[in-house]
PDB file of C-alpha atoms in Angstrom:
ATOM      1  CA  MET A   1       0.000   0.000   0.000  1.00 60.00           C
ATOM      2  CA  ASN A   2       1.551   3.272  -1.100  1.00 52.00           C
ATOM      3  CA  ARG A   3       1.474   6.195   1.305  1.00 61.00           C
ATOM      4  CA  ASN A   4       0.329   9.662   0.427  1.00 64.00           C
ATOM      5  CA  THR A   5       3.168  11.961  -0.621  1.00 71.00           C
ATOM      6  CA  GLN A   6       1.244  15.217  -0.264  1.00 88.00           C
ATOM      7  CA  VAL A   7       1.758  17.530   2.667  1.00 96.00           C
ATOM      8  CA  MET A   8      -0.313  20.001   4.666  1.00 98.00           C
ATOM      9  CA  LYS A   9       1.428  23.343   4.991  1.00 97.00           C
ATOM     10  CA  ILE A  10       0.503  25.043   8.254  1.00 98.00           C
ATOM     11  CA  THR A  11       3.174  27.771   8.218  1.00 97.00           C
ATOM     12  CA  GLU A  12       6.427  28.173   6.326  1.00 95.00           C
ATOM     13  CA  ASN A  13       8.218  26.164   9.011  1.00 95.00           C
ATOM     14  CA  VAL A  14       5.500  23.754  10.148  1.00 98.00           C
ATOM     15  CA  ILE A  15       4.567  21.188   7.525  1.00 98.00           C
ATOM     16  CA  LEU A  16       2.584  18.038   8.207  1.00 98.00           C
ATOM     17  CA  GLY A  17       3.792  15.091   6.140  1.00 95.00           C
ATOM     18  CA  ALA A  18       7.425  16.187   5.965  1.00 93.00           C
ATOM     19  CA  ASP A  19      10.375  14.728   7.866  1.00 92.00           C
ATOM     20  CA  LYS A  20       9.363  16.022  11.289  1.00 95.00           C
ATOM     21  CA  PRO A  21       6.273  14.933  13.253  1.00 97.00           C
ATOM     22  CA  VAL A  22       3.758  17.642  14.100  1.00 98.00           C
ATOM     23  CA  LEU A  23       2.264  17.774  17.586  1.00 98.00           C
ATOM     24  CA  PHE A  24      -1.170  19.368  18.063  1.00 98.00           C
ATOM     25  CA  ALA A  25      -1.502  19.789  21.819  1.00 98.00           C
ATOM     26  CA  GLY A  26      -3.078  21.878  24.549  1.00 98.00           C
ATOM     27  CA  PRO A  27      -6.113  21.860  26.840  1.00 96.00           C
ATOM     28  CA  CYS A  28      -9.424  20.524  25.600  1.00 93.00           C
ATOM     29  CA  ALA A  29     -11.086  23.928  25.891  1.00 93.00           C
ATOM     30  CA  VAL A  30     -10.016  27.523  26.378  1.00 95.00           C
ATOM     31  CA  GLU A  31     -10.557  27.844  30.129  1.00 95.00           C
ATOM     32  CA  SER A  32      -8.401  30.922  30.728  1.00 96.00           C
ATOM     33  CA  PHE A  33      -5.289  32.617  29.400  1.00 97.00           C
ATOM     34  CA  ASP A  34      -3.272  31.453  32.424  1.00 97.00           C
ATOM     35  CA  ILE A  35      -4.088  27.771  31.871  1.00 97.00           C
ATOM     36  CA  CYS A  36      -3.434  28.017  28.129  1.00 97.00           C
ATOM     37  CA  ILE A  37      -0.098  29.803  28.445  1.00 98.00           C
ATOM     38  CA  GLU A  38       1.081  27.410  31.177  1.00 98.00           C
ATOM     39  CA  ILE A  39       0.296  24.385  29.045  1.00 98.00           C
ATOM     40  CA  GLY A  40       1.495  25.917  25.790  1.00 98.00           C
ATOM     41  CA  SER A  41       4.818  27.061  27.262  1.00 98.00           C
ATOM     42  CA  LYS A  42       5.606  23.629  28.681  1.00 98.00           C
ATOM     43  CA  VAL A  43       4.568  21.705  25.585  1.00 98.00           C
ATOM     44  CA  LYS A  44       6.515  24.043  23.304  1.00 98.00           C
ATOM     45  CA  GLU A  45       9.622  23.485  25.421  1.00 98.00           C
ATOM     46  CA  LEU A  46       9.188  19.712  25.267  1.00 98.00           C
ATOM     47  CA  SER A  47       8.416  19.756  21.538  1.00 98.00           C
ATOM     48  CA  GLU A  48      11.681  21.539  20.848  1.00 98.00           C
ATOM     49  CA  LYS A  49      13.535  19.111  23.106  1.00 98.00           C
ATOM     50  CA  PHE A  50      12.232  15.988  21.350  1.00 98.00           C
ATOM     51  CA  GLY A  51      11.998  17.254  17.775  1.00 98.00           C
ATOM     52  CA  PHE A  52       8.308  17.918  17.160  1.00 98.00           C
ATOM     53  CA  SER A  53       6.852  20.840  15.281  1.00 98.00           C
ATOM     54  CA  TYR A  54       4.279  22.331  17.634  1.00 98.00           C
ATOM     55  CA  VAL A  55       0.753  23.649  17.053  1.00 98.00           C
ATOM     56  CA  PHE A  56      -1.136  24.899  20.118  1.00 98.00           C
ATOM     57  CA  LYS A  57      -4.650  23.462  20.413  1.00 97.00           C
ATOM     58  CA  ALA A  58      -7.697  24.556  22.405  1.00 96.00           C
ATOM     59  CA  SER A  59     -11.382  24.631  21.488  1.00 95.00           C
ATOM     60  CA  PHE A  60     -13.027  28.060  21.614  1.00 94.00           C
ATOM     61  CA  ASP A  61     -16.434  26.384  21.955  1.00 89.00           C
ATOM     62  CA  LYS A  62     -17.361  22.856  23.046  1.00 77.00           C
ATOM     63  CA  ALA A  63     -20.604  22.688  21.094  1.00 76.00           C
ATOM     64  CA  ASN A  64     -20.705  18.876  21.241  1.00 73.00           C
ATOM     65  CA  ARG A  65     -20.832  18.256  24.994  1.00 59.00           C
ATOM     66  CA  THR A  66     -23.033  15.376  26.143  1.00 64.00           C
ATOM     67  CA  SER A  67     -25.115  17.522  28.497  1.00 63.00           C
ATOM     68  CA  SER A  68     -26.246  21.140  28.194  1.00 69.00           C
ATOM     69  CA  GLY A  69     -25.180  21.523  31.822  1.00 69.00           C
ATOM     70  CA  SER A  70     -21.499  20.917  31.010  1.00 66.00           C
ATOM     71  CA  PHE A  71     -19.002  23.718  30.465  1.00 71.00           C
ATOM     72  CA  ARG A  72     -19.060  24.953  26.910  1.00 75.00           C
ATOM     73  CA  SER A  73     -17.099  28.180  26.515  1.00 77.00           C
ATOM     74  CA  ILE A  74     -15.960  31.418  28.102  1.00 87.00           C
ATOM     75  CA  GLY A  75     -17.402  33.062  24.990  1.00 91.00           C
ATOM     76  CA  MET A  76     -16.279  33.136  21.381  1.00 92.00           C
ATOM     77  CA  ASP A  77     -14.666  36.574  21.484  1.00 94.00           C
ATOM     78  CA  LYS A  78     -12.837  35.953  24.765  1.00 96.00           C
ATOM     79  CA  SER A  79     -11.660  32.519  23.635  1.00 96.00           C
ATOM     80  CA  LEU A  80     -10.341  33.780  20.312  1.00 97.00           C
ATOM     81  CA  GLU A  81      -8.576  36.615  22.131  1.00 97.00           C
ATOM     82  CA  VAL A  82      -6.872  34.084  24.423  1.00 97.00           C
ATOM     83  CA  LEU A  83      -5.812  31.965  21.460  1.00 98.00           C
ATOM     84  CA  GLN A  84      -4.407  34.985  19.676  1.00 98.00           C
ATOM     85  CA  ARG A  85      -2.416  36.050  22.757  1.00 98.00           C
ATOM     86  CA  VAL A  86      -1.010  32.551  23.238  1.00 98.00           C
ATOM     87  CA  GLY A  87      -0.006  32.276  19.588  1.00 98.00           C
ATOM     88  CA  LYS A  88       1.795  35.615  19.628  1.00 98.00           C
ATOM     89  CA  GLN A  89       3.496  35.119  22.986  1.00 98.00           C
ATOM     90  CA  LEU A  90       4.758  31.630  22.159  1.00 98.00           C
ATOM     91  CA  ASN A  91       5.224  32.275  18.435  1.00 98.00           C
ATOM     92  CA  VAL A  92       3.425  29.050  17.519  1.00 98.00           C
ATOM     93  CA  PRO A  93       0.581  28.274  15.088  1.00 98.00           C
ATOM     94  CA  LEU A  94      -2.908  27.570  16.429  1.00 98.00           C
ATOM     95  CA  VAL A  95      -5.690  25.049  15.813  1.00 98.00           C
ATOM     96  CA  THR A  96      -9.295  25.106  17.025  1.00 98.00           C
ATOM     97  CA  ASP A  97     -12.614  23.485  16.069  1.00 96.00           C
ATOM     98  CA  ILE A  98     -15.432  25.045  14.117  1.00 97.00           C
ATOM     99  CA  HIS A  99     -18.971  23.691  14.254  1.00 96.00           C
ATOM    100  CA  GLU A 100     -20.902  26.022  11.979  1.00 96.00           C
ATOM    101  CA  SER A 101     -20.143  27.301   8.471  1.00 98.00           C
ATOM    102  CA  TYR A 102     -20.506  30.934   9.536  1.00 97.00           C
ATOM    103  CA  GLN A 103     -17.683  30.524  12.068  1.00 97.00           C
ATOM    104  CA  ALA A 104     -15.029  29.625   9.486  1.00 98.00           C
ATOM    105  CA  ALA A 105     -14.065  33.069   8.210  1.00 98.00           C
ATOM    106  CA  GLU A 106     -13.976  34.762  11.632  1.00 97.00           C
ATOM    107  CA  VAL A 107     -12.000  31.976  13.310  1.00 98.00           C
ATOM    108  CA  ALA A 108      -9.597  31.781  10.359  1.00 98.00           C
ATOM    109  CA  GLU A 109      -8.531  35.354  11.104  1.00 98.00           C
ATOM    110  CA  VAL A 110      -6.990  34.073  14.349  1.00 98.00           C
ATOM    111  CA  VAL A 111      -5.878  30.463  13.841  1.00 98.00           C
ATOM    112  CA  ASP A 112      -3.763  28.612  11.305  1.00 98.00           C
ATOM    113  CA  VAL A 113      -5.674  25.311  11.233  1.00 98.00           C
ATOM    114  CA  LEU A 114      -9.437  24.774  11.266  1.00 98.00           C
ATOM    115  CA  GLN A 115     -10.437  21.456  12.812  1.00 98.00           C
ATOM    116  CA  ILE A 116     -13.628  19.691  11.740  1.00 98.00           C
ATOM    117  CA  PRO A 117     -15.119  17.616  14.598  1.00 96.00           C
ATOM    118  CA  ALA A 118     -15.660  13.919  13.941  1.00 95.00           C
ATOM    119  CA  PHE A 119     -19.471  14.112  14.058  1.00 94.00           C
ATOM    120  CA  LEU A 120     -19.383  16.829  11.374  1.00 97.00           C
ATOM    121  CA  CYS A 121     -16.950  15.273   8.904  1.00 97.00           C
ATOM    122  CA  ARG A 122     -19.679  14.765   6.281  1.00 97.00           C
ATOM    123  CA  GLN A 123     -21.112  18.291   6.511  1.00 98.00           C
ATOM    124  CA  THR A 124     -20.449  19.588   3.015  1.00 98.00           C
ATOM    125  CA  ASP A 125     -21.118  23.269   3.679  1.00 98.00           C
ATOM    126  CA  LEU A 126     -18.837  23.231   6.734  1.00 98.00           C
ATOM    127  CA  LEU A 127     -15.992  21.574   4.802  1.00 98.00           C
ATOM    128  CA  LEU A 128     -16.369  24.004   1.906  1.00 98.00           C
ATOM    129  CA  ALA A 129     -16.459  27.004   4.222  1.00 98.00           C
ATOM    130  CA  ALA A 130     -13.274  25.810   5.929  1.00 98.00           C
ATOM    131  CA  GLY A 131     -11.564  25.161   2.608  1.00 98.00           C
ATOM    132  CA  ASN A 132     -12.528  28.573   1.258  1.00 98.00           C
ATOM    133  CA  THR A 133     -10.667  30.341   4.069  1.00 98.00           C
ATOM    134  CA  GLY A 134      -7.380  29.144   2.584  1.00 98.00           C
ATOM    135  CA  LYS A 135      -6.254  27.928   6.014  1.00 98.00           C
ATOM    136  CA  ALA A 136      -5.165  24.345   6.646  1.00 98.00           C
ATOM    137  CA  VAL A 137      -8.108  22.037   7.394  1.00 98.00           C
ATOM    138  CA  LYS A 138      -7.856  19.110   9.818  1.00 98.00           C
ATOM    139  CA  ILE A 139     -10.756  16.647   9.511  1.00 98.00           C
ATOM    140  CA  LYS A 140     -11.468  14.101  12.228  1.00 98.00           C
ATOM    141  CA  ARG A 141     -12.798  10.767  10.987  1.00 97.00           C
ATOM    142  CA  GLY A 142     -16.327  10.196  12.207  1.00 95.00           C
ATOM    143  CA  GLN A 143     -16.793   7.277  14.592  1.00 94.00           C
ATOM    144  CA  PHE A 144     -19.294   5.950  12.034  1.00 94.00           C
ATOM    145  CA  MET A 145     -17.139   6.362   8.907  1.00 96.00           C
ATOM    146  CA  ALA A 146     -15.080   3.742   7.075  1.00 97.00           C
ATOM    147  CA  PRO A 147     -11.468   4.928   6.658  1.00 97.00           C
ATOM    148  CA  GLU A 148     -11.654   4.688   2.854  1.00 98.00           C
ATOM    149  CA  ASP A 149     -14.747   6.925   2.801  1.00 98.00           C
ATOM    150  CA  MET A 150     -12.794   9.828   4.275  1.00 98.00           C
ATOM    151  CA  GLN A 151     -11.329  10.468   0.833  1.00 98.00           C
ATOM    152  CA  TYR A 152     -14.597  12.192  -0.055  1.00 98.00           C
ATOM    153  CA  ALA A 153     -14.253  14.664   2.808  1.00 98.00           C
ATOM    154  CA  VAL A 154     -10.756  15.454   1.562  1.00 98.00           C
ATOM    155  CA  THR A 155     -12.096  15.950  -1.960  1.00 98.00           C
ATOM    156  CA  LYS A 156     -14.727  18.398  -0.716  1.00 98.00           C
ATOM    157  CA  VAL A 157     -12.076  20.623   0.844  1.00 98.00           C
ATOM    158  CA  ARG A 158      -9.774  20.358  -2.151  1.00 98.00           C
ATOM    159  CA  SER A 159     -12.621  21.291  -4.482  1.00 98.00           C
ATOM    160  CA  THR A 160     -12.205  24.840  -3.132  1.00 98.00           C
ATOM    161  CA  GLY A 161      -8.638  24.923  -4.445  1.00 98.00           C
ATOM    162  CA  ASN A 162      -7.236  24.433  -0.939  1.00 98.00           C
ATOM    163  CA  GLU A 163      -4.772  21.528  -0.918  1.00 97.00           C
ATOM    164  CA  ASN A 164      -3.808  21.906   2.748  1.00 98.00           C
ATOM    165  CA  VAL A 165      -5.932  19.216   4.362  1.00 98.00           C
ATOM    166  CA  CYS A 166      -5.267  16.258   6.645  1.00 98.00           C
ATOM    167  CA  LEU A 167      -7.229  13.477   8.331  1.00 98.00           C
ATOM    168  CA  THR A 168      -7.338  12.514  11.995  1.00 98.00           C
ATOM    169  CA  GLU A 169      -8.058   9.105  13.518  1.00 97.00           C
ATOM    170  CA  ARG A 170      -9.902   8.905  16.858  1.00 94.00           C
ATOM    171  CA  GLY A 171     -11.448   5.425  16.964  1.00 93.00           C
ATOM    172  CA  PHE A 172     -14.820   4.008  15.925  1.00 92.00           C
ATOM    173  CA  SER A 173     -17.872   3.259  18.048  1.00 89.00           C
ATOM    174  CA  LEU A 174     -18.154  -0.306  19.285  1.00 87.00           C
ATOM    175  CA  GLY A 175     -21.366  -0.603  21.238  1.00 85.00           C
ATOM    176  CA  TYR A 176     -22.222   2.128  23.703  1.00 88.00           C
ATOM    177  CA  HIS A 177     -19.709   4.377  25.511  1.00 85.00           C
ATOM    178  CA  ASN A 178     -16.769   2.639  23.865  1.00 88.00           C
ATOM    179  CA  LEU A 179     -14.289   3.430  21.097  1.00 89.00           C
ATOM    180  CA  VAL A 180     -11.840   1.066  19.399  1.00 93.00           C
ATOM    181  CA  VAL A 181      -8.982   2.009  17.088  1.00 95.00           C
ATOM    182  CA  ASP A 182      -8.486  -0.081  13.959  1.00 95.00           C
ATOM    183  CA  MET A 183      -4.840   0.539  13.086  1.00 96.00           C
ATOM    184  CA  ARG A 184      -5.512  -0.513   9.484  1.00 96.00           C
ATOM    185  CA  GLY A 185      -7.336   2.777   9.078  1.00 97.00           C
ATOM    186  CA  LEU A 186      -4.127   4.794   9.411  1.00 97.00           C
ATOM    187  CA  PRO A 187      -2.366   3.553   6.247  1.00 95.00           C
ATOM    188  CA  ILE A 188      -5.703   3.454   4.410  1.00 96.00           C
ATOM    189  CA  MET A 189      -6.415   7.135   5.091  1.00 97.00           C
ATOM    190  CA  ARG A 190      -2.795   8.073   4.471  1.00 96.00           C
ATOM    191  CA  GLN A 191      -3.334   7.271   0.800  1.00 95.00           C
ATOM    192  CA  PHE A 192      -5.531  10.374   0.582  1.00 97.00           C
ATOM    193  CA  ALA A 193      -3.854  12.925   2.860  1.00 98.00           C
ATOM    194  CA  PRO A 194      -1.409  13.222   5.773  1.00 97.00           C
ATOM    195  CA  VAL A 195      -2.730  11.528   8.927  1.00 98.00           C
ATOM    196  CA  VAL A 196      -2.755  12.583  12.578  1.00 98.00           C
ATOM    197  CA  PHE A 197      -3.565  10.241  15.464  1.00 98.00           C
ATOM    198  CA  ASP A 198      -5.809  11.657  18.188  1.00 96.00           C
ATOM    199  CA  ILE A 199      -4.428   9.953  21.281  1.00 95.00           C
ATOM    200  CA  THR A 200      -6.754  11.657  23.741  1.00 92.00           C
ATOM    201  CA  HIS A 201     -10.123  10.951  22.168  1.00 91.00           C
ATOM    202  CA  SER A 202      -9.192   7.398  21.209  1.00 91.00           C
ATOM    203  CA  VAL A 203      -9.336   6.557  24.937  1.00 91.00           C
ATOM    204  CA  GLN A 204     -12.515   8.562  25.548  1.00 84.00           C
ATOM    205  CA  GLN A 205     -15.731   6.862  26.675  1.00 80.00           C
ATOM    206  CA  PRO A 206     -18.396   9.120  25.123  1.00 75.00           C
ATOM    207  CA  GLY A 207     -21.183   9.847  27.579  1.00 68.00           C
ATOM    208  CA  GLY A 208     -19.772   7.120  29.800  1.00 56.00           C
ATOM    209  CA  GLN A 209     -20.306   8.901  33.108  1.00 61.00           C
ATOM    210  CA  GLY A 210     -24.005   9.644  32.938  1.00 57.00           C
ATOM    211  CA  GLY A 211     -24.166  12.953  31.118  1.00 59.00           C
ATOM    212  CA  THR A 212     -20.411  13.453  30.818  1.00 63.00           C
ATOM    213  CA  SER A 213     -17.734  11.480  29.004  1.00 68.00           C
ATOM    214  CA  GLY A 214     -15.366   9.121  30.739  1.00 72.00           C
ATOM    215  CA  GLY A 215     -11.953   7.994  29.653  1.00 72.00           C
ATOM    216  CA  GLN A 216      -9.202   5.422  30.095  1.00 83.00           C
ATOM    217  CA  ARG A 217      -5.982   7.417  29.894  1.00 87.00           C
ATOM    218  CA  GLU A 218      -4.027   4.399  31.135  1.00 93.00           C
ATOM    219  CA  PHE A 219      -4.317   2.955  27.626  1.00 93.00           C
ATOM    220  CA  ALA A 220      -3.042   6.095  25.895  1.00 94.00           C
ATOM    221  CA  PRO A 221       0.648   5.021  25.808  1.00 95.00           C
ATOM    222  CA  PHE A 222      -0.213   1.710  24.151  1.00 96.00           C
ATOM    223  CA  LEU A 223      -2.350   3.219  21.415  1.00 96.00           C
ATOM    224  CA  ALA A 224       0.132   6.061  20.907  1.00 96.00           C
ATOM    225  CA  ARG A 225       3.050   3.680  20.376  1.00 97.00           C
ATOM    226  CA  ALA A 226       1.038   1.497  18.028  1.00 96.00           C
ATOM    227  CA  ALA A 227      -0.061   4.458  15.898  1.00 96.00           C
ATOM    228  CA  ALA A 228       3.431   5.978  15.876  1.00 96.00           C
ATOM    229  CA  ALA A 229       4.858   2.695  14.632  1.00 94.00           C
ATOM    230  CA  THR A 230       2.756   2.967  11.463  1.00 93.00           C
ATOM    231  CA  GLY A 231       4.778   6.021  10.452  1.00 92.00           C
ATOM    232  CA  ILE A 232       1.984   8.592  10.442  1.00 96.00           C
ATOM    233  CA  ASP A 233       2.571  12.331  10.247  1.00 97.00           C
ATOM    234  CA  GLY A 234       1.448  13.822  13.532  1.00 98.00           C
ATOM    235  CA  PHE A 235      -0.230  13.454  16.897  1.00 98.00           C
ATOM    236  CA  PHE A 236      -3.047  15.167  18.776  1.00 98.00           C
ATOM    237  CA  ILE A 237      -2.853  15.248  22.575  1.00 97.00           C
ATOM    238  CA  GLU A 238      -4.932  17.133  25.112  1.00 96.00           C
ATOM    239  CA  THR A 239      -3.170  17.832  28.391  1.00 97.00           C
ATOM    240  CA  HIS A 240      -3.816  19.722  31.618  1.00 96.00           C
ATOM    241  CA  PRO A 241      -1.879  20.398  34.844  1.00 96.00           C
ATOM    242  CA  GLU A 242      -4.829  19.037  36.863  1.00 95.00           C
ATOM    243  CA  PRO A 243      -7.016  16.785  34.680  1.00 92.00           C
ATOM    244  CA  GLU A 244      -9.435  16.141  37.536  1.00 91.00           C
ATOM    245  CA  LYS A 245     -10.188  19.890  37.598  1.00 91.00           C
ATOM    246  CA  ALA A 246     -10.317  20.391  33.821  1.00 89.00           C
ATOM    247  CA  LEU A 247     -13.602  21.815  32.572  1.00 88.00           C
ATOM    248  CA  SER A 248     -13.819  19.325  29.695  1.00 79.00           C
ATOM    249  CA  ASP A 249     -12.669  15.739  29.030  1.00 74.00           C
ATOM    250  CA  GLY A 250     -10.696  15.392  32.261  1.00 78.00           C
ATOM    251  CA  PRO A 251     -10.732  11.553  32.423  1.00 83.00           C
ATOM    252  CA  ASN A 252      -8.852  11.160  29.138  1.00 88.00           C
ATOM    253  CA  LEU A 253      -6.415  14.084  29.374  1.00 92.00           C
ATOM    254  CA  ILE A 254      -2.702  13.406  29.796  1.00 95.00           C
ATOM    255  CA  PRO A 255      -1.381  15.069  32.975  1.00 96.00           C
ATOM    256  CA  LEU A 256       1.009  17.875  32.055  1.00 98.00           C
ATOM    257  CA  HIS A 257       3.757  16.511  34.315  1.00 98.00           C
ATOM    258  CA  LYS A 258       3.647  13.244  32.325  1.00 97.00           C
ATOM    259  CA  MET A 259       4.121  14.888  28.939  1.00 98.00           C
ATOM    260  CA  GLU A 260       7.931  14.804  28.964  1.00 98.00           C
ATOM    261  CA  GLY A 261       8.110  11.023  29.232  1.00 98.00           C
ATOM    262  CA  PHE A 262       5.139  10.646  26.906  1.00 98.00           C
ATOM    263  CA  LEU A 263       6.713  12.696  24.113  1.00 98.00           C
ATOM    264  CA  GLU A 264      10.088  11.006  24.495  1.00 98.00           C
ATOM    265  CA  MET A 265       8.387   7.621  24.090  1.00 97.00           C
ATOM    266  CA  LEU A 266       6.291   8.865  21.189  1.00 97.00           C
ATOM    267  CA  LYS A 267       9.243  10.241  19.232  1.00 97.00           C
ATOM    268  CA  GLU A 268      11.224   7.008  19.590  1.00 96.00           C
ATOM    269  CA  SER A 269       8.249   4.970  18.369  1.00 96.00           C
ATOM    270  CA  TRP A 270       7.671   7.363  15.465  1.00 97.00           C
ATOM    271  CA  GLU A 271      11.293   7.139  14.331  1.00 96.00           C
ATOM    272  CA  LEU A 272      11.064   3.346  14.308  1.00 94.00           C
ATOM    273  CA  GLY A 273       7.823   3.504  12.353  1.00 93.00           C
ATOM    274  CA  ARG A 274       9.309   5.836   9.758  1.00 92.00           C
ATOM    275  CA  LYS A 275      12.303   3.540   9.343  1.00 91.00           C
ATOM    276  CA  TYR A 276      10.056   0.702   8.201  1.00 89.00           C
ATOM    277  CA  GLN A 277       7.146   2.641   6.673  1.00 86.00           C
ATOM    278  CA  ASP A 278       7.873   1.435   3.131  1.00 84.00           C
ATOM    279  CA  PHE A 279       8.197  -2.255   4.054  1.00 88.00           C
ATOM    280  CA  GLN A 280       5.337  -4.197   2.481  1.00 86.00           C
ATOM    281  CA  VAL A 281       4.060  -7.759   2.295  1.00 89.00           C
ATOM    282  CA  LYS A 282       1.877  -8.562  -0.676  1.00 81.00           C
TER     283      LYS A 282
END
């Protein structure tokens, strides 16, 4: 199976699909500037230490929470202001989710990558709106989508003339409150675009705590190593200094103090995967 040779250009110096893995990491949601800058500063330091290109991640709006009583946002304007401050202070590119077509243009004025949530990966108008901004577009594979069918989402974005698109794996639904990662999906999707592995949401248990999502972060290292060994292009990790106090997705966040060992492990596994990425058995 031949891998995709196209790349997703995020900035002049950050290119997904090149010879350096890209790390998309930060808190699940924009909680405050202080939390974001603490996390971003530490992860940037570690990314430079272990040889990752770094993109700071935080959602300006959690429009897909299980319950309406869960934290959603500090407000669109405040969240985008925080993201902009973090990006400028750390001198790193930014990624955040959009949920509605009308959000694309405004959010694109602040961030470098527009992320399409998994549940929305088939929404044509949303994909076209993201593509039309000219910014890089990161599409999460829906838990209900076959890996080979994600090529059509890629085609929708590229129909706008925007070639900077990638796909993200985050597991498929197996029964209720459970996700399973089929590692075959990574090389399959990589035929169509660069691929990122979402470590955090692959260990999520959607709605598994009665109105909020649970998670099994203890399995994150195993899935991360397995995905890295396939030779993919980047990784998505949500982290927090105190996951138990995080306002979103706490049970599956990687504790910030564990990120150094986690990234060291991840880089070693990725290098091994890249060494053998062209080995085939037919």
